[in-house]
């Protein structure tokens, strides 16, 4: 058995600066580490998220028809507050809030078409 020490989710950017700006607004943090036009990293509740610019030699692997290949789910305390924050910063809500058995959720999409599920769990009452 292998002994893995960490996991990292990465997203290949079609337009690196635009995608990095979106995730900086969404996650309310500057990328750290940050290597301009190459890599930006974010830490979210135990997960490392990396945005990277594919090398020219790998461009065909990440062609625009590959856009939207990632689906990232983020649990939030207040769905409306997150949606309001995004709209205020130029990323308006594009779908309705859905009520599901496990709580409420809304799908948003980053500038490259990757789906982000914003999920607010049900508040348990006693």
mmCIF file with all atom_site columns, N, CA, C and O in Angstrom, residues 38-74:
data_model
loop_
_atom_site.group_PDB
_atom_site.id
_atom_site.type_symbol
_atom_site.label_atom_id
_atom_site.label_alt_id
_atom_site.label_comp_id
_atom_site.label_asym_id
_atom_site.label_entity_id
_atom_site.label_seq_id
_atom_site.pdbx_PDB_ins_code
_atom_site.Cartn_x
_atom_site.Cartn_y
_atom_site.Cartn_z
_atom_site.occupancy
_atom_site.B_iso_or_equiv
_atom_site.pdbx_formal_charge
_atom_site.auth_seq_id
_atom_site.auth_comp_id
_atom_site.auth_asym_id
_atom_site.auth_atom_id
_atom_site.pdbx_PDB_model_num
ATOM 1   N N  . UNK A 1 38 ? 1.797   31.262 -14.467 1.00 0.00 ? 38 UNK A N  1
ATOM 2   C CA . UNK A 1 38 ? 2.199   29.859 -14.357 1.00 0.00 ? 38 UNK A CA 1
ATOM 3   C C  . UNK A 1 38 ? 1.325   29.109 -13.361 1.00 0.00 ? 38 UNK A C  1
ATOM 4   O O  . UNK A 1 38 ? 0.739   28.080 -13.693 1.00 0.00 ? 38 UNK A O  1
ATOM 5   N N  . UNK A 1 39 ? 1.216   29.639 -12.117 1.00 0.00 ? 39 UNK A N  1
ATOM 6   C CA . UNK A 1 39 ? 0.537   28.877 -11.070 1.00 0.00 ? 39 UNK A CA 1
ATOM 7   C C  . UNK A 1 39 ? 0.023   29.788 -9.960  1.00 0.00 ? 39 UNK A C  1
ATOM 8   O O  . UNK A 1 39 ? 0.676   30.759 -9.581  1.00 0.00 ? 39 UNK A O  1
ATOM 9   N N  . UNK A 1 40 ? -1.141  29.462 -9.441  1.00 0.00 ? 40 UNK A N  1
ATOM 10  C CA . UNK A 1 40 ? -1.689  30.122 -8.255  1.00 0.00 ? 40 UNK A CA 1
ATOM 11  C C  . UNK A 1 40 ? -2.341  29.073 -7.381  1.00 0.00 ? 40 UNK A C  1
ATOM 12  O O  . UNK A 1 40 ? -3.097  28.229 -7.873  1.00 0.00 ? 40 UNK A O  1
ATOM 13  N N  . UNK A 1 41 ? -2.022  29.072 -6.097  1.00 0.00 ? 41 UNK A N  1
ATOM 14  C CA . UNK A 1 41 ? -2.560  28.066 -5.193  1.00 0.00 ? 41 UNK A CA 1
ATOM 15  C C  . UNK A 1 41 ? -3.455  28.665 -4.121  1.00 0.00 ? 41 UNK A C  1
ATOM 16  O O  . UNK A 1 41 ? -3.231  29.787 -3.666  1.00 0.00 ? 41 UNK A O  1
ATOM 17  N N  . UNK A 1 42 ? -4.461  27.915 -3.732  1.00 0.00 ? 42 UNK A N  1
ATOM 18  C CA . UNK A 1 42 ? -5.395  28.326 -2.685  1.00 0.00 ? 42 UNK A CA 1
ATOM 19  C C  . UNK A 1 42 ? -5.569  27.173 -1.701  1.00 0.00 ? 42 UNK A C  1
ATOM 20  O O  . UNK A 1 42 ? -5.534  26.008 -2.084  1.00 0.00 ? 42 UNK A O  1
ATOM 21  N N  . UNK A 1 43 ? -5.796  27.500 -0.444  1.00 0.00 ? 43 UNK A N  1
ATOM 22  C CA . UNK A 1 43 ? -6.104  26.502 0.576   1.00 0.00 ? 43 UNK A CA 1
ATOM 23  C C  . UNK A 1 43 ? -7.554  26.703 0.999   1.00 0.00 ? 43 UNK A C  1
ATOM 24  O O  . UNK A 1 43 ? -7.953  27.800 1.357   1.00 0.00 ? 43 UNK A O  1
ATOM 25  N N  . UNK A 1 44 ? -8.334  25.602 0.938   1.00 0.00 ? 44 UNK A N  1
ATOM 26  C CA . UNK A 1 44 ? -9.744  25.654 1.290   1.00 0.00 ? 44 UNK A CA 1
ATOM 27  C C  . UNK A 1 44 ? -10.058 24.450 2.164   1.00 0.00 ? 44 UNK A C  1
ATOM 28  O O  . UNK A 1 44 ? -10.046 23.324 1.672   1.00 0.00 ? 44 UNK A O  1
ATOM 29  N N  . UNK A 1 45 ? -10.317 24.684 3.415   1.00 0.00 ? 45 UNK A N  1
ATOM 30  C CA . UNK A 1 45 ? -10.807 23.635 4.320   1.00 0.00 ? 45 UNK A CA 1
ATOM 31  C C  . UNK A 1 45 ? -10.132 22.281 4.110   1.00 0.00 ? 45 UNK A C  1
ATOM 32  O O  . UNK A 1 45 ? -10.781 21.274 3.892   1.00 0.00 ? 45 UNK A O  1
ATOM 33  N N  . UNK A 1 46 ? -8.808  22.272 4.135   1.00 0.00 ? 46 UNK A N  1
ATOM 34  C CA . UNK A 1 46 ? -8.071  21.022 4.033   1.00 0.00 ? 46 UNK A CA 1
ATOM 35  C C  . UNK A 1 46 ? -7.755  20.565 2.623   1.00 0.00 ? 46 UNK A C  1
ATOM 36  O O  . UNK A 1 46 ? -7.154  19.517 2.435   1.00 0.00 ? 46 UNK A O  1
ATOM 37  N N  . UNK A 1 47 ? -8.157  21.319 1.626   1.00 0.00 ? 47 UNK A N  1
ATOM 38  C CA . UNK A 1 47 ? -7.853  20.965 0.236   1.00 0.00 ? 47 UNK A CA 1
ATOM 39  C C  . UNK A 1 47 ? -6.980  22.055 -0.365  1.00 0.00 ? 47 UNK A C  1
ATOM 40  O O  . UNK A 1 47 ? -7.208  23.242 -0.150  1.00 0.00 ? 47 UNK A O  1
ATOM 41  N N  . UNK A 1 48 ? -5.999  21.639 -1.116  1.00 0.00 ? 48 UNK A N  1
ATOM 42  C CA . UNK A 1 48 ? -5.201  22.583 -1.893  1.00 0.00 ? 48 UNK A CA 1
ATOM 43  C C  . UNK A 1 48 ? -5.767  22.620 -3.307  1.00 0.00 ? 48 UNK A C  1
ATOM 44  O O  . UNK A 1 48 ? -5.983  21.572 -3.932  1.00 0.00 ? 48 UNK A O  1
ATOM 45  N N  . UNK A 1 49 ? -6.055  23.823 -3.793  1.00 0.00 ? 49 UNK A N  1
ATOM 46  C CA . UNK A 1 49 ? -6.567  24.020 -5.140  1.00 0.00 ? 49 UNK A CA 1
ATOM 47  C C  . UNK A 1 49 ? -5.521  24.788 -5.930  1.00 0.00 ? 49 UNK A C  1
ATOM 48  O O  . UNK A 1 49 ? -5.085  25.861 -5.497  1.00 0.00 ? 49 UNK A O  1
ATOM 49  N N  . UNK A 1 50 ? -5.114  24.256 -7.051  1.00 0.00 ? 50 UNK A N  1
ATOM 50  C CA . UNK A 1 50 ? -4.123  24.912 -7.894  1.00 0.00 ? 50 UNK A CA 1
ATOM 51  C C  . UNK A 1 50 ? -4.695  25.281 -9.244  1.00 0.00 ? 50 UNK A C  1
ATOM 52  O O  . UNK A 1 50 ? -5.390  24.490 -9.872  1.00 0.00 ? 50 UNK A O  1
ATOM 53  N N  . UNK A 1 51 ? -4.422  26.504 -9.676  1.00 0.00 ? 51 UNK A N  1
ATOM 54  C CA . UNK A 1 51 ? -4.788  26.967 -11.011 1.00 0.00 ? 51 UNK A CA 1
ATOM 55  C C  . UNK A 1 51 ? -3.473  27.082 -11.771 1.00 0.00 ? 51 UNK A C  1
ATOM 56  O O  . UNK A 1 51 ? -2.544  27.732 -11.303 1.00 0.00 ? 51 UNK A O  1
ATOM 57  N N  . UNK A 1 52 ? -3.387  26.427 -12.925 1.00 0.00 ? 52 UNK A N  1
ATOM 58  C CA . UNK A 1 52 ? -2.126  26.486 -13.651 1.00 0.00 ? 52 UNK A CA 1
ATOM 59  C C  . UNK A 1 52 ? -2.333  26.756 -15.123 1.00 0.00 ? 52 UNK A C  1
ATOM 60  O O  . UNK A 1 52 ? -3.383  26.459 -15.685 1.00 0.00 ? 52 UNK A O  1
ATOM 61  N N  . UNK A 1 53 ? -1.310  27.341 -15.728 1.00 0.00 ? 53 UNK A N  1
ATOM 62  C CA . UNK A 1 53 ? -1.291  27.600 -17.165 1.00 0.00 ? 53 UNK A CA 1
ATOM 63  C C  . UNK A 1 53 ? -0.557  26.437 -17.811 1.00 0.00 ? 53 UNK A C  1
ATOM 64  O O  . UNK A 1 53 ? 0.614   26.226 -17.537 1.00 0.00 ? 53 UNK A O  1
ATOM 65  N N  . UNK A 1 54 ? -1.248  25.643 -18.643 1.00 0.00 ? 54 UNK A N  1
ATOM 66  C CA . UNK A 1 54 ? -0.562  24.521 -19.286 1.00 0.00 ? 54 UNK A CA 1
ATOM 67  C C  . UNK A 1 54 ? 0.601   25.003 -20.154 1.00 0.00 ? 54 UNK A C  1
ATOM 68  O O  . UNK A 1 54 ? 0.540   26.092 -20.733 1.00 0.00 ? 54 UNK A O  1
ATOM 69  N N  . UNK A 1 55 ? 1.624   24.207 -20.214 1.00 0.00 ? 55 UNK A N  1
ATOM 70  C CA . UNK A 1 55 ? 2.763   24.518 -21.083 1.00 0.00 ? 55 UNK A CA 1
ATOM 71  C C  . UNK A 1 55 ? 2.312   24.418 -22.529 1.00 0.00 ? 55 UNK A C  1
ATOM 72  O O  . UNK A 1 55 ? 1.381   23.672 -22.852 1.00 0.00 ? 55 UNK A O  1
ATOM 73  N N  . UNK A 1 56 ? 2.971   25.160 -23.392 1.00 0.00 ? 56 UNK A N  1
ATOM 74  C CA . UNK A 1 56 ? 2.613   25.155 -24.807 1.00 0.00 ? 56 UNK A CA 1
ATOM 75  C C  . UNK A 1 56 ? 2.625   23.739 -25.377 1.00 0.00 ? 56 UNK A C  1
ATOM 76  O O  . UNK A 1 56 ? 1.789   23.390 -26.215 1.00 0.00 ? 56 UNK A O  1
ATOM 77  N N  . UNK A 1 57 ? 3.521   22.908 -24.898 1.00 0.00 ? 57 UNK A N  1
ATOM 78  C CA . UNK A 1 57 ? 3.605   21.533 -25.396 1.00 0.00 ? 57 UNK A CA 1
ATOM 79  C C  . UNK A 1 57 ? 2.389   20.696 -25.005 1.00 0.00 ? 57 UNK A C  1
ATOM 80  O O  . UNK A 1 57 ? 2.138   19.650 -25.584 1.00 0.00 ? 57 UNK A O  1
ATOM 81  N N  . UNK A 1 58 ? 1.610   21.171 -24.021 1.00 0.00 ? 58 UNK A N  1
ATOM 82  C CA . UNK A 1 58 ? 0.409   20.450 -23.573 1.00 0.00 ? 58 UNK A CA 1
ATOM 83  C C  . UNK A 1 58 ? -0.876  21.121 -24.007 1.00 0.00 ? 58 UNK A C  1
ATOM 84  O O  . UNK A 1 58 ? -1.949  20.712 -23.586 1.00 0.00 ? 58 UNK A O  1
ATOM 85  N N  . UNK A 1 59 ? -0.801  22.168 -24.832 1.00 0.00 ? 59 UNK A N  1
ATOM 86  C CA . UNK A 1 59 ? -1.995  22.929 -25.217 1.00 0.00 ? 59 UNK A CA 1
ATOM 87  C C  . UNK A 1 59 ? -3.098  22.068 -25.804 1.00 0.00 ? 59 UNK A C  1
ATOM 88  O O  . UNK A 1 59 ? -4.266  22.287 -25.527 1.00 0.00 ? 59 UNK A O  1
ATOM 89  N N  . UNK A 1 60 ? -2.763  21.089 -26.619 1.00 0.00 ? 60 UNK A N  1
ATOM 90  C CA . UNK A 1 60 ? -3.792  20.282 -27.258 1.00 0.00 ? 60 UNK A CA 1
ATOM 91  C C  . UNK A 1 60 ? -4.597  19.493 -26.222 1.00 0.00 ? 60 UNK A C  1
ATOM 92  O O  . UNK A 1 60 ? -5.787  19.291 -26.363 1.00 0.00 ? 60 UNK A O  1
ATOM 93  N N  . UNK A 1 61 ? -3.937  19.098 -25.141 1.00 0.00 ? 61 UNK A N  1
ATOM 94  C CA . UNK A 1 61 ? -4.603  18.347 -24.076 1.00 0.00 ? 61 UNK A CA 1
ATOM 95  C C  . UNK A 1 61 ? -5.658  19.195 -23.375 1.00 0.00 ? 61 UNK A C  1
ATOM 96  O O  . UNK A 1 61 ? -6.646  18.689 -22.859 1.00 0.00 ? 61 UNK A O  1
ATOM 97  N N  . UNK A 1 62 ? -5.458  20.518 -23.339 1.00 0.00 ? 62 UNK A N  1
ATOM 98  C CA . UNK A 1 62 ? -6.367  21.420 -22.638 1.00 0.00 ? 62 UNK A CA 1
ATOM 99  C C  . UNK A 1 62 ? -7.014  22.402 -23.597 1.00 0.00 ? 62 UNK A C  1
ATOM 100 O O  . UNK A 1 62 ? -7.177  23.562 -23.285 1.00 0.00 ? 62 UNK A O  1
ATOM 101 N N  . UNK A 1 63 ? -7.409  21.927 -24.755 1.00 0.00 ? 63 UNK A N  1
ATOM 102 C CA . UNK A 1 63 ? -8.046  22.785 -25.751 1.00 0.00 ? 63 UNK A CA 1
ATOM 103 C C  . UNK A 1 63 ? -9.404  23.253 -25.237 1.00 0.00 ? 63 UNK A C  1
ATOM 104 O O  . UNK A 1 63 ? -9.991  22.612 -24.363 1.00 0.00 ? 63 UNK A O  1
ATOM 105 N N  . UNK A 1 64 ? -9.932  24.362 -25.755 1.00 0.00 ? 64 UNK A N  1
ATOM 106 C CA . UNK A 1 64 ? -11.221 24.882 -25.285 1.00 0.00 ? 64 UNK A CA 1
ATOM 107 C C  . UNK A 1 64 ? -12.350 23.857 -25.247 1.00 0.00 ? 64 UNK A C  1
ATOM 108 O O  . UNK A 1 64 ? -13.222 23.940 -24.412 1.00 0.00 ? 64 UNK A O  1
ATOM 109 N N  . UNK A 1 65 ? -12.332 22.847 -26.127 1.00 0.00 ? 65 UNK A N  1
ATOM 110 C CA . UNK A 1 65 ? -13.407 21.855 -26.067 1.00 0.00 ? 65 UNK A CA 1
ATOM 111 C C  . UNK A 1 65 ? -13.319 21.008 -24.805 1.00 0.00 ? 65 UNK A C  1
ATOM 112 O O  . UNK A 1 65 ? -14.252 20.302 -24.452 1.00 0.00 ? 65 UNK A O  1
ATOM 113 N N  . UNK A 1 66 ? -12.196 21.106 -24.076 1.00 0.00 ? 66 UNK A N  1
ATOM 114 C CA . UNK A 1 66 ? -12.056 20.394 -22.806 1.00 0.00 ? 66 UNK A CA 1
ATOM 115 C C  . UNK A 1 66 ? -12.589 21.211 -21.634 1.00 0.00 ? 66 UNK A C  1
ATOM 116 O O  . UNK A 1 66 ? -12.568 20.758 -20.506 1.00 0.00 ? 66 UNK A O  1
ATOM 117 N N  . UNK A 1 67 ? -13.046 22.422 -21.912 1.00 0.00 ? 67 UNK A N  1
ATOM 118 C CA . UNK A 1 67 ? -13.516 23.300 -20.839 1.00 0.00 ? 67 UNK A CA 1
ATOM 119 C C  . UNK A 1 67 ? -14.665 22.663 -20.082 1.00 0.00 ? 67 UNK A C  1
ATOM 120 O O  . UNK A 1 67 ? -15.466 21.922 -20.639 1.00 0.00 ? 67 UNK A O  1
ATOM 121 N N  . UNK A 1 68 ? -14.729 22.954 -18.815 1.00 0.00 ? 68 UNK A N  1
ATOM 122 C CA . UNK A 1 68 ? -15.818 22.469 -17.995 1.00 0.00 ? 68 UNK A CA 1
ATOM 123 C C  . UNK A 1 68 ? -15.644 21.039 -17.520 1.00 0.00 ? 68 UNK A C  1
ATOM 124 O O  . UNK A 1 68 ? -16.611 20.391 -17.146 1.00 0.00 ? 68 UNK A O  1
ATOM 125 N N  . UNK A 1 69 ? -14.425 20.546 -17.508 1.00 0.00 ? 69 UNK A N  1
ATOM 126 C CA . UNK A 1 69 ? -14.173 19.161 -17.129 1.00 0.00 ? 69 UNK A CA 1
ATOM 127 C C  . UNK A 1 69 ? -14.186 18.951 -15.620 1.00 0.00 ? 69 UNK A C  1
ATOM 128 O O  . UNK A 1 69 ? -14.282 17.829 -15.156 1.00 0.00 ? 69 UNK A O  1
ATOM 129 N N  . UNK A 1 70 ? -14.085 20.019 -14.837 1.00 0.00 ? 70 UNK A N  1
ATOM 130 C CA . UNK A 1 70 ? -14.017 19.903 -13.384 1.00 0.00 ? 70 UNK A CA 1
ATOM 131 C C  . UNK A 1 70 ? -15.369 20.256 -12.772 1.00 0.00 ? 70 UNK A C  1
ATOM 132 O O  . UNK A 1 70 ? -16.063 21.148 -13.245 1.00 0.00 ? 70 UNK A O  1
ATOM 133 N N  . UNK A 1 71 ? -15.725 19.562 -11.706 1.00 0.00 ? 71 UNK A N  1
ATOM 134 C CA . UNK A 1 71 ? -16.888 19.911 -10.911 1.00 0.00 ? 71 UNK A CA 1
ATOM 135 C C  . UNK A 1 71 ? -16.415 19.982 -9.469  1.00 0.00 ? 71 UNK A C  1
ATOM 136 O O  . UNK A 1 71 ? -16.034 18.972 -8.890  1.00 0.00 ? 71 UNK A O  1
ATOM 137 N N  . UNK A 1 72 ? -16.414 21.168 -8.908  1.00 0.00 ? 72 UNK A N  1
ATOM 138 C CA . UNK A 1 72 ? -15.906 21.416 -7.567  1.00 0.00 ? 72 UNK A CA 1
ATOM 139 C C  . UNK A 1 72 ? -17.081 21.747 -6.654  1.00 0.00 ? 72 UNK A C  1
ATOM 140 O O  . UNK A 1 72 ? -17.900 22.601 -6.991  1.00 0.00 ? 72 UNK A O  1
ATOM 141 N N  . UNK A 1 73 ? -17.196 21.079 -5.522  1.00 0.00 ? 73 UNK A N  1
ATOM 142 C CA . UNK A 1 73 ? -18.278 21.349 -4.579  1.00 0.00 ? 73 UNK A CA 1
ATOM 143 C C  . UNK A 1 73 ? -17.707 22.052 -3.359  1.00 0.00 ? 73 UNK A C  1
ATOM 144 O O  . UNK A 1 73 ? -16.758 21.561 -2.744  1.00 0.00 ? 73 UNK A O  1
ATOM 145 N N  . UNK A 1 74 ? -18.269 23.207 -3.015  1.00 0.00 ? 74 UNK A N  1
ATOM 146 C CA . UNK A 1 74 ? -17.845 23.965 -1.849  1.00 0.00 ? 74 UNK A CA 1
ATOM 147 C C  . UNK A 1 74 ? -19.016 24.096 -0.886  1.00 0.00 ? 74 UNK A C  1
ATOM 148 O O  . UNK A 1 74 ? -20.082 24.585 -1.262  1.00 0.00 ? 74 UNK A O  1
#
